[in-house]
Coordinates of C-alpha atoms in Angstrom, one line a residue:
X1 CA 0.0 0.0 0.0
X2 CA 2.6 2.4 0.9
X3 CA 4.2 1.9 -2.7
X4 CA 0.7 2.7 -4.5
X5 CA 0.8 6.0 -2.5
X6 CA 4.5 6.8 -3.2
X7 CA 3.3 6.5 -6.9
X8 CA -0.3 8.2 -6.7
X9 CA 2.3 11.2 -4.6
X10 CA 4.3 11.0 -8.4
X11 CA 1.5 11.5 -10.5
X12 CA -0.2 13.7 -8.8
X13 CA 3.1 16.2 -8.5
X14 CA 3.9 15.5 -12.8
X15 CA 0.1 16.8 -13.2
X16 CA 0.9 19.4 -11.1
X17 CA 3.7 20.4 -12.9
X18 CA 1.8 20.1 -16.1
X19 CA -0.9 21.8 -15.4
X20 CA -0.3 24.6 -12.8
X21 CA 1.8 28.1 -13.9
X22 CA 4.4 28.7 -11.9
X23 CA 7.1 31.6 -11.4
X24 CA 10.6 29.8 -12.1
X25 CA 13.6 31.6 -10.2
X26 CA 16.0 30.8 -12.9
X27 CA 19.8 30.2 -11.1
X28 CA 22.8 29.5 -12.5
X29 CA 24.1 26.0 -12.2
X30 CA 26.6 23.7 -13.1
X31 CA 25.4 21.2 -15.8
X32 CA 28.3 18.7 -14.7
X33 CA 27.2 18.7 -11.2
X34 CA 23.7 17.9 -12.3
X35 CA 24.9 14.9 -14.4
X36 CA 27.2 13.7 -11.6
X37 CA 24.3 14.0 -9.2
X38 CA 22.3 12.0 -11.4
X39 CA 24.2 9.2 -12.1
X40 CA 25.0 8.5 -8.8
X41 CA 21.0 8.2 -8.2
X42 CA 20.9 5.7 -11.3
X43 CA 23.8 3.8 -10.8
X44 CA 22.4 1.7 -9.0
X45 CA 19.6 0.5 -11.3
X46 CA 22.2 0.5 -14.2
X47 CA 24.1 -2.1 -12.0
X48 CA 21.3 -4.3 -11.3
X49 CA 21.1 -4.5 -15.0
X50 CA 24.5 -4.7 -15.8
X51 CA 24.7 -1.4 -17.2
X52 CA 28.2 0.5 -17.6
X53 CA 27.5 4.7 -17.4
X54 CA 30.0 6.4 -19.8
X55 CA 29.9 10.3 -19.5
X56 CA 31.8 12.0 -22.4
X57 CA 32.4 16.3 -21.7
X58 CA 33.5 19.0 -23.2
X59 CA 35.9 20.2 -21.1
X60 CA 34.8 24.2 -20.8
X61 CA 30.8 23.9 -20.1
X62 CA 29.7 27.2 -18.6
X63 CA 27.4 27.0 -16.3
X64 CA 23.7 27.7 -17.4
X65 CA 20.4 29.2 -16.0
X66 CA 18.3 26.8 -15.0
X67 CA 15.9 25.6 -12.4
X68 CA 18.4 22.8 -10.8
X69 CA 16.1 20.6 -9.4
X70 CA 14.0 20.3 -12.8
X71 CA 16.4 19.7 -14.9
X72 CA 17.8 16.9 -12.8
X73 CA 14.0 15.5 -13.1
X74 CA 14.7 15.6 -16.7
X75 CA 17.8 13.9 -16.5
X76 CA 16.5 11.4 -14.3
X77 CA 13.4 10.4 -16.3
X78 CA 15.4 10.2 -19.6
X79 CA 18.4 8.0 -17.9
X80 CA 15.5 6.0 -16.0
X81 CA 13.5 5.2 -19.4
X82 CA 16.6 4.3 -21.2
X83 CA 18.1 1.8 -18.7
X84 CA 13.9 0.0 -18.9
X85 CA 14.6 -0.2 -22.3
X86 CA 18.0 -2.4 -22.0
X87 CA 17.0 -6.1 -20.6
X88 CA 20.6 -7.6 -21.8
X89 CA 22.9 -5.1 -20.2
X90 CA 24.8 -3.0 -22.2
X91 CA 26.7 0.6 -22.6
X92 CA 24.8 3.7 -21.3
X93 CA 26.2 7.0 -22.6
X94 CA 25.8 11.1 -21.8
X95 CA 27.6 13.0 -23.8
X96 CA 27.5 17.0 -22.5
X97 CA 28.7 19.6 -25.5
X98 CA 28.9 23.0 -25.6
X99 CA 27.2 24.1 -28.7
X100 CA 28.6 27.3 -30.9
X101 CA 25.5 29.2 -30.9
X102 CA 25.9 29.0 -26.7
X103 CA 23.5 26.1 -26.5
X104 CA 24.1 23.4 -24.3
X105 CA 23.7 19.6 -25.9
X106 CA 23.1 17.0 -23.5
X107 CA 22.6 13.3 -25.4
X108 CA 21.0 10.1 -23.6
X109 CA 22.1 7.3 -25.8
X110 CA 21.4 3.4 -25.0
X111 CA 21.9 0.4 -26.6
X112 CA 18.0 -1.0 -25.5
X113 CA 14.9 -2.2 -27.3
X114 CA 14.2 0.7 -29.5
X115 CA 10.8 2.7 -30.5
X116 CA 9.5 1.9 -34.0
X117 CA 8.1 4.9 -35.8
X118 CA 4.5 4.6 -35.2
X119 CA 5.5 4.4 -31.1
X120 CA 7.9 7.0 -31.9
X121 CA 5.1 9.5 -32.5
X122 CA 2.8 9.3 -30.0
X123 CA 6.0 9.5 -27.0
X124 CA 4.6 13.4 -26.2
X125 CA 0.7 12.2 -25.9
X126 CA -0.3 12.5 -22.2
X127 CA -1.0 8.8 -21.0
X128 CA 0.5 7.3 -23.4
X129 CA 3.7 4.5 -22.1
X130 CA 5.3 1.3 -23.6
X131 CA 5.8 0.2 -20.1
X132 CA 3.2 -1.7 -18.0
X133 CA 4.0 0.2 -14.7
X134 CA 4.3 3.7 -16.7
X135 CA 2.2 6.3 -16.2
X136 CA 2.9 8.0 -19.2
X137 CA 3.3 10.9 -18.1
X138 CA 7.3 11.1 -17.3
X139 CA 8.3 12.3 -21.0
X140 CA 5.9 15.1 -21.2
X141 CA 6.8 16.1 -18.0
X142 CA 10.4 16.4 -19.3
X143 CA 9.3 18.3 -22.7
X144 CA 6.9 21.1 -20.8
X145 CA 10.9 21.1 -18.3
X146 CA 12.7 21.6 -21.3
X147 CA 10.3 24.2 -23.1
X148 CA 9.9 26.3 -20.0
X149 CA 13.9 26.7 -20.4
X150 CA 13.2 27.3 -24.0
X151 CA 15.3 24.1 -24.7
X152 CA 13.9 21.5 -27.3
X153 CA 14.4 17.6 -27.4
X154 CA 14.8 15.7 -30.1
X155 CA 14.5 11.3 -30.3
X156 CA 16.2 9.5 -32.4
X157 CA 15.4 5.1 -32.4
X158 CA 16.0 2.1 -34.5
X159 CA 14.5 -1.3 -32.9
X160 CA 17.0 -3.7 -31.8
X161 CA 19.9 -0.9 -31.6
X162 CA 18.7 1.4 -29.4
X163 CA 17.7 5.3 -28.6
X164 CA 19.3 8.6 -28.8
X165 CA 17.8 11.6 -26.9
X166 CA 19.2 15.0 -26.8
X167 CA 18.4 18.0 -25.0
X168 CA 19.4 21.3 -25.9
X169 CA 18.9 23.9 -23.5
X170 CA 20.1 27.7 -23.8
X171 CA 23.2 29.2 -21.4
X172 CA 21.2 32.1 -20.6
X173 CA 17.4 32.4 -20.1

């Protein structure tokens, strides 16, 4: 029981955040730190699964305005969904780039099960999940994240070989 409301308490704060306006205090943050922060709360799970975590950085990443806390929710749901999606363990990757036109490129790349087109185009639609404990709401969580930072993501697949997603989020709001 106590798990059901642990879950019901994570939908009900991803509706929140979908459907309630709020004033974002934008702060600068260190991107690196995020990831680092992240992995250590997915390593876990990756070694369960017999996941290796490869980060690959650009060595000069400025730090970016942000609200911290969401975009390690982003992280975390992108990391989460692609370590489901690899059942025969595997290589996860994050690669962290500093784009020319001062963007910020953050890739999730795994080596899992893949999303065949059709799938491919209904990932955004509230409700909508691949996984039988999903509540479909994690990735459109992450896209209204990413557009309130006026970032974009962009999902890449091939079944059988895995999943690319990358986030590109301005240095300054």
């Amino acid at each position: 029981m106590e798990q059901e409301i642990e879950r019901i308490d994570l939908i009900v704060n991803d509706l929140l955040l979908l459907g309630k306006p709020k004033n974002t205090q934008f702060q600068k943050s260190c991107l690196k730190e995020i990831i680092f922060y992240v992995i250590s709360i997915t390593k876990q799970q990756a070694n369960e699964k017999n996941i290796s975590l490869s980060v690959e950085m650009d060595e000069s990443i400025p730090l970016i305005e942000c609200v911290e806390n969401q975009i390690k929710q982003v992280c975390i749901n992108l990391i989460k969904n692609g370590l489901d999606s690899m059942d025969n363990g595997g290589m996860f990757k994050i690669l962290l780039k500093h784009e020319l036109k001062n963007e910020i490129s953050i890739s999730f790349i795994d080596q899992g099960c893949g999303i065949n087109q059709s799938e491919l185009n209904k990932l955004f639609t509230p409700f909508y999940t691949t996984k039988g404990d999903g509540t479909g709401l994690g990735l459109i969580v992450t896209k209204k994240i990413i557009e309130d930072h006026q970032g974009e993501i962009k999902i890449e697949s091939e079944l059988n070989r895995g999943t690319q997603v990358e986030v590109i989020l301005p240095v300054v709001q």
